[in-house]
């Protein structure tokens, strides 16, 4: 077994000082390591090269003499399908940006090198993504130059068959790092750190692929779908807390299906998930499902508006009942309650004020599902619900409950 594995990109060269001829620093060399057999290590670090410093102006202009870009650092765990590996802690860190040159008309610092890992097979261990630090600004320099930006940090799962990660994928700083899911993937652990300033910046799920996360989630942008395709891209959340600043439904010219599922089989779920679309595309199908049995509830704390283009909210399925509580205004085409595997309940809670509910509400068959509306805050006055769609028009509900 390996205790420590370190892979580092080359440092960018410094821009030429005190020279009016444009002379850039050379780019740092790229580093790549490929493993076709299982890697077992305690700590693996993939670090982009530092950007070169800008050329200094000690009396002669060096404004265009920028530092070289740091070299990229790439780890490729290119294993055969189904191979497991224990990676311990995998640190993926972008290279630091180069410092801006000293003097009035100095060169810019070079950008830090990218750090990336591509993984096939199954992984046990934790992954930490950290974008490189920006270089140091020269406060006396011309506004036309700047310090180099830090290098990106990313991990891509691209196996030929479904993959599993047993461990957490977190960020070394707030709003940093990218996860690319180009294969069906299950993460048995957390993504980002809820309640800490360490959320993942970008999580991208490719067309026709699925992602299941069993732990908590704190992500800035999650993009469901990424290019032209007609398949189904799906994400399932099972952890107690899900926080996503923007879940982007990627629309294109092809008609695809996007499925968002909250599975409360093991615990209640609190979901704060804002939804948006990349473009308007009425041919796509976008669904949100709530499952997990009759005991635990998923509480959805964000509004769903017409522009989000959610076609259906499904509570319960053919194999599991479901309980969902929606706390904000909601506008979808249809709500469907399925009691096949147990009593499913759709609740609207006016704890945040009066609610407007758009969309039809039906059971999958006559006498299926319970609709509950109530206001559980401490205010003396009850708030009003306004339903714009037909309730029980094509499939009557088992019960409607008002108040608690």
Tab-separated table of C-alpha atoms in Angstrom:
chain	number	residue	atom	x	y	z
A	1	UNK	CA	0.000	0.000	0.000
A	2	UNK	CA	1.060	3.614	-0.611
A	3	UNK	CA	1.108	6.001	2.346
A	4	UNK	CA	1.375	9.250	0.371
A	5	UNK	CA	1.019	9.890	-3.343
A	6	UNK	CA	1.763	13.435	-4.576
A	7	UNK	CA	1.176	14.606	-8.142
A	8	UNK	CA	2.001	18.246	-8.946
A	9	UNK	CA	1.899	20.320	-12.122
A	10	UNK	CA	4.896	22.432	-13.109
A	11	UNK	CA	5.257	26.056	-12.015
A	12	UNK	CA	4.672	28.712	-14.658
A	13	UNK	CA	7.638	30.876	-15.555
A	14	UNK	CA	7.841	34.544	-14.560
A	15	UNK	CA	7.226	37.270	-17.128
A	16	UNK	CA	10.348	39.147	-18.199
A	17	UNK	CA	11.037	42.150	-15.998
A	18	UNK	CA	11.890	45.662	-17.253
A	19	UNK	CA	11.392	44.891	-20.922
A	20	UNK	CA	8.933	46.541	-23.318
A	21	UNK	CA	9.046	43.517	-25.643
A	22	UNK	CA	6.158	41.174	-24.882
A	23	UNK	CA	7.868	38.224	-23.222
A	24	UNK	CA	5.575	35.872	-21.358
A	25	UNK	CA	6.634	33.343	-18.793
A	26	UNK	CA	6.559	29.780	-20.051
A	27	UNK	CA	3.709	27.460	-19.120
A	28	UNK	CA	4.381	24.912	-16.431
A	29	UNK	CA	4.574	21.320	-17.538
A	30	UNK	CA	1.547	19.070	-17.119
A	31	UNK	CA	1.689	15.993	-14.898
A	32	UNK	CA	-0.397	12.856	-15.435
A	33	UNK	CA	-0.556	9.590	-13.525
A	34	UNK	CA	-2.658	6.664	-14.751
A	35	UNK	CA	-3.492	3.580	-12.704
A	36	UNK	CA	-5.065	0.566	-14.382
A	37	UNK	CA	-4.896	-1.551	-11.209
A	38	UNK	CA	-6.504	-0.697	-7.873
A	39	UNK	CA	-4.879	2.159	-5.946
A	40	UNK	CA	-4.669	1.799	-2.158
A	41	UNK	CA	-3.260	4.823	-0.362
A	42	UNK	CA	-3.609	6.814	2.847
A	43	UNK	CA	-3.342	10.270	1.270
A	44	UNK	CA	-3.311	11.180	-2.405
A	45	UNK	CA	-2.799	14.804	-3.449
A	46	UNK	CA	-3.317	16.132	-6.970
A	47	UNK	CA	-2.134	19.758	-7.148
A	48	UNK	CA	-2.078	22.104	-10.121
A	49	UNK	CA	1.098	24.063	-10.761
A	50	UNK	CA	1.455	27.605	-9.447
A	51	UNK	CA	1.124	30.389	-12.013
A	52	UNK	CA	4.214	32.413	-12.774
A	53	UNK	CA	4.687	35.943	-11.458
A	54	UNK	CA	4.135	38.894	-13.761
A	55	UNK	CA	7.175	40.757	-15.000
A	56	UNK	CA	8.277	43.548	-12.666
A	57	UNK	CA	8.544	47.220	-13.605
A	58	UNK	CA	11.608	48.616	-11.875
A	59	UNK	CA	11.771	51.583	-14.204
A	60	UNK	CA	10.965	50.027	-17.581
A	61	UNK	CA	7.454	49.011	-18.601
A	62	UNK	CA	6.679	45.269	-18.444
A	63	UNK	CA	2.901	45.583	-18.749
A	64	UNK	CA	2.396	42.700	-21.209
A	65	UNK	CA	4.998	40.381	-19.741
A	66	UNK	CA	2.601	38.071	-17.955
A	67	UNK	CA	3.517	35.038	-15.908
A	68	UNK	CA	3.063	31.598	-17.430
A	69	UNK	CA	0.115	29.374	-16.644
A	70	UNK	CA	0.735	26.654	-14.078
A	71	UNK	CA	0.775	23.112	-15.387
A	72	UNK	CA	-2.288	20.902	-15.036
A	73	UNK	CA	-2.184	17.866	-12.784
A	74	UNK	CA	-4.309	14.836	-13.751
A	75	UNK	CA	-4.919	11.585	-11.896
A	76	UNK	CA	-6.621	8.885	-13.978
A	77	UNK	CA	-7.877	5.893	-12.014
A	78	UNK	CA	-8.711	3.976	-15.157
A	79	UNK	CA	-9.828	0.683	-13.674
A	80	UNK	CA	-11.864	-2.135	-15.140
A	81	UNK	CA	-15.575	-2.085	-14.348
A	82	UNK	CA	-16.444	-3.119	-10.813
A	83	UNK	CA	-12.900	-2.813	-9.412
A	84	UNK	CA	-12.828	-1.414	-5.858
A	85	UNK	CA	-10.071	0.782	-4.465
A	86	UNK	CA	-9.372	2.445	-1.123
A	87	UNK	CA	-8.048	5.929	-1.794
A	88	UNK	CA	-7.958	7.179	1.813
A	89	UNK	CA	-8.207	10.947	1.348
A	90	UNK	CA	-7.923	12.287	-2.181
A	91	UNK	CA	-7.075	16.011	-2.163
A	92	UNK	CA	-7.655	17.724	-5.518
A	93	UNK	CA	-6.300	21.278	-5.341
A	94	UNK	CA	-5.984	23.827	-8.114
A	95	UNK	CA	-2.681	25.634	-8.425
A	96	UNK	CA	-2.283	29.048	-6.860
A	97	UNK	CA	-2.378	32.011	-9.230
A	98	UNK	CA	0.839	33.881	-9.856
A	99	UNK	CA	1.498	37.220	-8.181
A	100	UNK	CA	1.091	40.423	-10.121
A	101	UNK	CA	4.446	41.933	-10.947
A	102	UNK	CA	5.852	44.728	-8.815
A	103	UNK	CA	5.934	48.278	-10.064
A	104	UNK	CA	3.562	50.623	-11.906
A	105	UNK	CA	3.336	48.899	-15.304
A	106	UNK	CA	3.982	45.302	-14.364
A	107	UNK	CA	2.783	42.061	-15.932
A	108	UNK	CA	-0.137	39.932	-14.778
A	109	UNK	CA	0.314	36.783	-12.752
A	110	UNK	CA	-0.291	33.534	-14.589
A	111	UNK	CA	-3.341	31.410	-13.816
A	112	UNK	CA	-2.882	28.417	-11.564
A	113	UNK	CA	-2.958	25.006	-13.183
A	114	UNK	CA	-6.074	22.848	-13.082
A	115	UNK	CA	-6.202	19.786	-10.835
A	116	UNK	CA	-8.466	16.936	-11.858
A	117	UNK	CA	-9.139	13.273	-11.296
A	118	UNK	CA	-11.099	10.859	-13.473
A	119	UNK	CA	-12.335	7.735	-11.733
A	120	UNK	CA	-13.696	4.441	-13.042
A	121	UNK	CA	-14.589	1.591	-10.719
A	122	UNK	CA	-15.734	1.833	-7.096
A	123	UNK	CA	-14.026	4.000	-4.485
A	124	UNK	CA	-13.801	3.963	-0.710
A	125	UNK	CA	-12.444	7.187	0.766
A	126	UNK	CA	-13.042	10.918	0.975
A	127	UNK	CA	-12.472	13.462	-1.794
A	128	UNK	CA	-11.722	17.122	-1.048
A	129	UNK	CA	-11.957	19.698	-3.866
A	130	UNK	CA	-10.218	23.068	-3.461
A	131	UNK	CA	-9.864	25.776	-6.095
A	132	UNK	CA	-6.437	27.402	-6.052
A	133	UNK	CA	-5.904	30.719	-4.302
A	134	UNK	CA	-5.690	33.927	-6.345
A	135	UNK	CA	-2.216	35.415	-6.456
A	136	UNK	CA	-1.205	38.583	-4.629
A	137	UNK	CA	-2.249	41.896	-6.165
A	138	UNK	CA	0.236	44.751	-6.469
A	139	UNK	CA	-1.647	47.772	-5.142
A	140	UNK	CA	0.596	50.162	-7.063
A	141	UNK	CA	0.241	48.466	-10.427
A	142	UNK	CA	-1.617	49.697	-13.495
A	143	UNK	CA	-5.300	48.710	-13.544
A	144	UNK	CA	-4.724	46.830	-16.798
A	145	UNK	CA	-2.900	44.023	-14.979
A	146	UNK	CA	-3.938	41.698	-12.176
A	147	UNK	CA	-2.884	38.711	-10.125
A	148	UNK	CA	-3.455	35.270	-11.589
A	149	UNK	CA	-6.624	33.349	-10.725
A	150	UNK	CA	-6.395	30.020	-8.967
A	151	UNK	CA	-6.700	26.801	-10.899
A	152	UNK	CA	-9.891	24.740	-10.983
A	153	UNK	CA	-10.445	21.500	-9.051
A	154	UNK	CA	-12.685	18.758	-10.415
A	155	UNK	CA	-13.471	15.055	-10.272
A	156	UNK	CA	-15.205	13.063	-13.017
A	157	UNK	CA	-16.832	9.646	-12.648
A	158	UNK	CA	-16.743	7.965	-16.038
A	159	UNK	CA	-16.829	4.216	-15.538
A	160	UNK	CA	-18.361	1.816	-18.041
A	161	UNK	CA	-20.790	0.366	-15.465
A	162	UNK	CA	-22.540	1.808	-12.416
A	163	UNK	CA	-20.151	3.108	-9.766
A	164	UNK	CA	-20.226	3.569	-5.985
A	165	UNK	CA	-18.344	6.000	-3.769
A	166	UNK	CA	-18.270	5.104	-0.080
A	167	UNK	CA	-17.202	8.366	1.535
A	168	UNK	CA	-17.743	12.104	1.407
A	169	UNK	CA	-17.022	14.591	-1.380
A	170	UNK	CA	-16.486	18.002	0.170
A	171	UNK	CA	-14.987	21.399	-0.616
A	172	UNK	CA	-11.856	22.808	0.957
A	173	UNK	CA	-13.404	26.293	0.878
A	174	UNK	CA	-16.811	27.832	0.201
A	175	UNK	CA	-18.281	27.604	-3.310
A	176	UNK	CA	-15.441	25.607	-4.793
A	177	UNK	CA	-14.902	22.473	-6.847
A	178	UNK	CA	-16.747	20.630	-9.623
A	179	UNK	CA	-18.169	17.092	-9.699
A	180	UNK	CA	-18.941	15.633	-13.145
A	181	UNK	CA	-21.190	12.570	-13.249
A	182	UNK	CA	-20.920	10.954	-16.679
A	183	UNK	CA	-21.929	7.493	-15.454
A	184	UNK	CA	-24.582	6.097	-13.094
A	185	UNK	CA	-23.247	6.803	-9.593
A	186	UNK	CA	-24.187	6.238	-5.942
A	187	UNK	CA	-22.442	8.310	-3.269
A	188	UNK	CA	-22.803	6.690	0.142
A	189	UNK	CA	-21.863	9.789	2.075
A	190	UNK	CA	-22.210	13.568	2.052
A	191	UNK	CA	-21.671	16.032	-0.769
A	192	UNK	CA	-20.549	19.420	0.574
A	193	UNK	CA	-20.798	20.331	4.259
A	194	UNK	CA	-24.212	21.559	5.389
A	195	UNK	CA	-23.975	24.477	7.811
A	196	UNK	CA	-20.333	25.190	6.986
A	197	UNK	CA	-18.755	27.518	4.440
A	198	UNK	CA	-17.678	24.567	2.333
A	199	UNK	CA	-20.326	23.904	-0.308
A	200	UNK	CA	-19.517	22.337	-3.681
A	201	UNK	CA	-19.693	24.913	-6.480
A	202	UNK	CA	-20.910	22.701	-9.350
A	203	UNK	CA	-22.435	19.244	-9.636
A	204	UNK	CA	-23.204	18.188	-13.207
A	205	UNK	CA	-25.149	15.091	-14.260
A	206	UNK	CA	-24.843	14.123	-17.914
A	207	UNK	CA	-27.744	13.141	-20.148
A	208	UNK	CA	-29.099	9.660	-19.528
A	209	UNK	CA	-27.235	9.247	-16.216
A	210	UNK	CA	-28.382	8.965	-12.603
A	211	UNK	CA	-26.957	10.034	-9.250
A	212	UNK	CA	-28.047	8.848	-5.798
A	213	UNK	CA	-26.721	10.563	-2.650
A	214	UNK	CA	-27.426	8.908	0.699
A	215	UNK	CA	-25.988	11.682	2.879
A	216	UNK	CA	-26.549	15.400	3.262
A	217	UNK	CA	-26.053	17.786	0.339
A	218	UNK	CA	-24.810	21.382	0.134
A	219	UNK	CA	-24.261	22.465	-3.477
A	220	UNK	CA	-24.371	25.865	-5.173
A	221	UNK	CA	-25.359	24.729	-8.700
A	222	UNK	CA	-26.620	21.283	-9.712
A	223	UNK	CA	-27.185	20.853	-13.448
A	224	UNK	CA	-29.438	17.968	-14.506
A	225	UNK	CA	-28.584	17.201	-18.140
A	226	UNK	CA	-25.815	18.815	-20.129
A	227	UNK	CA	-26.151	18.313	-23.884
A	228	UNK	CA	-28.495	17.158	-26.620
A	229	UNK	CA	-30.131	13.911	-25.562
A	230	UNK	CA	-33.506	12.187	-25.209
A	231	UNK	CA	-32.768	9.920	-22.237
A	232	UNK	CA	-33.693	10.192	-18.562
A	233	UNK	CA	-31.368	11.977	-16.165
A	234	UNK	CA	-32.184	11.457	-12.523
A	235	UNK	CA	-31.049	12.486	-9.073
A	236	UNK	CA	-32.198	10.905	-5.798
A	237	UNK	CA	-31.639	12.429	-2.365
A	238	UNK	CA	-31.800	10.306	0.805
A	239	UNK	CA	-30.002	12.421	3.405
A	240	UNK	CA	-31.636	14.460	6.173
A	241	UNK	CA	-30.706	17.866	4.708
A	242	UNK	CA	-30.544	18.943	1.070
A	243	UNK	CA	-29.476	22.512	0.227
A	244	UNK	CA	-29.084	23.525	-3.421
A	245	UNK	CA	-28.933	27.185	-4.399
A	246	UNK	CA	-29.914	26.451	-8.007
A	247	UNK	CA	-31.007	23.125	-9.491
A	248	UNK	CA	-30.789	23.801	-13.209
A	249	UNK	CA	-32.929	21.728	-15.557
A	250	UNK	CA	-30.877	21.745	-18.756
A	251	UNK	CA	-33.158	22.063	-21.787
A	252	UNK	CA	-32.133	21.704	-25.405
A	253	UNK	CA	-33.700	20.889	-28.754
A	254	UNK	CA	-34.211	17.212	-27.841
A	255	UNK	CA	-37.001	16.078	-25.522
A	256	UNK	CA	-35.687	14.421	-22.378
A	257	UNK	CA	-36.988	13.383	-18.952
A	258	UNK	CA	-35.580	14.799	-15.719
A	259	UNK	CA	-36.471	13.103	-12.466
A	260	UNK	CA	-35.833	14.523	-8.981
A	261	UNK	CA	-36.609	12.122	-6.117
A	262	UNK	CA	-36.616	12.583	-2.350
A	263	UNK	CA	-36.518	9.207	-0.607
A	264	UNK	CA	-37.284	9.514	3.126
A	265	UNK	CA	-37.067	5.779	3.824
A	266	UNK	CA	-34.409	6.256	6.539
A	267	UNK	CA	-35.152	9.724	7.920
A	268	UNK	CA	-37.135	12.930	7.541
A	269	UNK	CA	-35.734	15.205	4.835
A	270	UNK	CA	-35.531	18.989	4.889
A	271	UNK	CA	-35.047	20.231	1.327
A	272	UNK	CA	-34.226	23.812	0.371
A	273	UNK	CA	-33.870	23.594	-3.391
A	274	UNK	CA	-34.405	26.469	-5.812
A	275	UNK	CA	-35.147	25.302	-9.378
A	276	UNK	CA	-34.481	27.026	-12.688
A	277	UNK	CA	-34.310	26.093	-16.375
A	278	UNK	CA	-31.593	26.796	-18.907
A	279	UNK	CA	-34.159	27.649	-21.606
A	280	UNK	CA	-37.890	27.258	-22.215
A	281	UNK	CA	-38.705	23.858	-23.720
A	282	UNK	CA	-42.233	22.487	-23.387
A	283	UNK	CA	-41.317	19.118	-24.910
A	284	UNK	CA	-39.295	17.979	-21.903
A	285	UNK	CA	-40.778	16.131	-18.913
A	286	UNK	CA	-39.724	17.259	-15.441
A	287	UNK	CA	-40.950	15.430	-12.344
A	288	UNK	CA	-40.418	15.615	-8.582
A	289	UNK	CA	-41.187	12.459	-6.581
A	290	UNK	CA	-41.597	12.008	-2.820
A	291	UNK	CA	-41.315	8.445	-1.497
A	292	UNK	CA	-40.122	6.669	1.639
A	293	UNK	CA	-43.106	5.143	3.403
A	294	UNK	CA	-45.724	6.439	5.817
A	295	UNK	CA	-43.479	7.419	8.766
A	296	UNK	CA	-40.988	10.001	7.512
A	297	UNK	CA	-41.772	13.268	5.723
A	298	UNK	CA	-39.908	15.355	3.159
A	299	UNK	CA	-40.390	19.057	3.890
A	300	UNK	CA	-39.810	21.186	0.787
A	301	UNK	CA	-38.919	24.737	1.820
A	302	UNK	CA	-38.636	26.468	-1.580
A	303	UNK	CA	-41.184	27.869	-4.002
A	304	UNK	CA	-41.853	26.125	-7.306
A	305	UNK	CA	-42.987	28.613	-9.932
A	306	UNK	CA	-44.415	28.202	-13.435
A	307	UNK	CA	-41.104	29.146	-15.052
A	308	UNK	CA	-39.475	26.127	-13.364
A	309	UNK	CA	-41.500	23.949	-15.767
A	310	UNK	CA	-42.204	21.111	-13.333
A	311	UNK	CA	-44.814	18.895	-14.959
A	312	UNK	CA	-45.693	16.619	-12.055
A	313	UNK	CA	-45.267	16.188	-8.336
A	314	UNK	CA	-45.666	12.510	-7.502
A	315	UNK	CA	-46.298	11.420	-3.903
A	316	UNK	CA	-45.885	7.675	-3.398
A	317	UNK	CA	-45.131	5.053	-6.019
A	318	UNK	CA	-46.082	1.493	-6.913
A	319	UNK	CA	-43.564	0.216	-4.342
A	320	UNK	CA	-43.473	2.883	-1.609
A	321	UNK	CA	-45.853	5.311	0.025
A	322	UNK	CA	-44.771	8.931	0.434
A	323	UNK	CA	-45.288	11.977	2.629
A	324	UNK	CA	-44.513	15.492	1.374
A	325	UNK	CA	-45.024	18.879	2.997
A	326	UNK	CA	-44.753	21.917	0.712
A	327	UNK	CA	-44.227	25.212	2.542
A	328	UNK	CA	-44.103	27.770	-0.261
A	329	UNK	CA	-46.238	28.703	-3.266
A	330	UNK	CA	-46.303	25.893	-5.796
A	331	UNK	CA	-47.204	25.887	-9.491
A	332	UNK	CA	-46.981	22.611	-11.401
A	333	UNK	CA	-49.140	20.949	-14.026
A	334	UNK	CA	-50.332	18.063	-11.862
A	335	UNK	CA	-50.019	16.405	-8.470
A	336	UNK	CA	-50.563	12.637	-8.297
A	337	UNK	CA	-50.986	10.612	-5.098
A	338	UNK	CA	-50.276	6.880	-5.171
A	339	UNK	CA	-51.550	4.619	-2.355
A	340	UNK	CA	-50.543	1.317	-3.926
A	341	UNK	CA	-47.892	0.533	-1.277
A	342	UNK	CA	-49.421	2.456	1.652
A	343	UNK	CA	-51.215	5.677	2.501
A	344	UNK	CA	-49.573	8.702	0.807
A	345	UNK	CA	-50.093	12.266	1.997
A	346	UNK	CA	-49.547	15.597	0.259
A	347	UNK	CA	-49.554	18.516	2.718
A	348	UNK	CA	-49.488	22.260	2.161
A	349	UNK	CA	-48.339	24.281	5.173
A	350	UNK	CA	-49.030	28.029	5.362
A	351	UNK	CA	-46.432	28.607	8.059
A	352	UNK	CA	-44.767	31.173	5.761
A	353	UNK	CA	-48.049	32.940	4.871
A	354	UNK	CA	-50.955	32.581	2.433
A	355	UNK	CA	-50.363	30.097	-0.375
A	356	UNK	CA	-51.367	29.901	-4.042
A	357	UNK	CA	-51.426	26.342	-5.401
A	358	UNK	CA	-51.611	25.759	-9.151
A	359	UNK	CA	-52.209	22.373	-10.782
A	360	UNK	CA	-54.679	19.495	-10.679
A	361	UNK	CA	-54.581	17.082	-7.727
A	362	UNK	CA	-55.624	13.451	-8.265
A	363	UNK	CA	-55.206	9.953	-6.958
A	364	UNK	CA	-53.843	7.259	-9.246
A	365	UNK	CA	-57.304	5.677	-8.891
A	366	UNK	CA	-60.529	6.465	-7.065
A	367	UNK	CA	-60.068	6.890	-3.311
A	368	UNK	CA	-56.281	7.189	-3.337
A	369	UNK	CA	-54.170	9.617	-1.285
A	370	UNK	CA	-54.758	12.265	1.365
A	371	UNK	CA	-54.578	16.033	0.841
A	372	UNK	CA	-53.873	18.021	4.005
A	373	UNK	CA	-53.784	21.817	4.395
A	374	UNK	CA	-52.872	23.588	7.609
A	375	UNK	CA	-51.011	26.497	9.196
A	376	UNK	CA	-48.673	25.448	12.001
A	377	UNK	CA	-47.078	28.790	12.888
A	378	UNK	CA	-47.764	30.619	16.133
A	379	UNK	CA	-49.714	33.503	14.593
A	380	UNK	CA	-53.270	33.871	15.850
A	381	UNK	CA	-54.720	34.406	12.374
A	382	UNK	CA	-54.965	31.513	9.949
A	383	UNK	CA	-53.632	32.001	6.426
A	384	UNK	CA	-55.534	31.287	3.224
A	385	UNK	CA	-54.899	28.619	0.584
A	386	UNK	CA	-56.046	29.256	-2.984
A	387	UNK	CA	-56.229	26.208	-5.266
A	388	UNK	CA	-56.379	27.026	-8.974
A	389	UNK	CA	-56.771	23.457	-10.263
A	390	UNK	CA	-59.389	20.717	-9.990
A	391	UNK	CA	-59.024	18.366	-6.998
A	392	UNK	CA	-60.076	14.755	-7.604
A	393	UNK	CA	-61.299	15.345	-11.142
A	394	UNK	CA	-59.898	12.159	-12.719
A	395	UNK	CA	-58.992	10.236	-9.558
A	396	UNK	CA	-60.817	11.032	-6.336
A	397	UNK	CA	-58.817	11.361	-3.116
A	398	UNK	CA	-59.271	9.170	-0.054
A	399	UNK	CA	-59.450	12.197	2.278
A	400	UNK	CA	-59.038	15.979	2.490
A	401	UNK	CA	-57.976	17.348	5.877
A	402	UNK	CA	-58.142	21.055	6.777
A	403	UNK	CA	-56.291	22.311	9.852
A	404	UNK	CA	-54.229	20.418	12.391
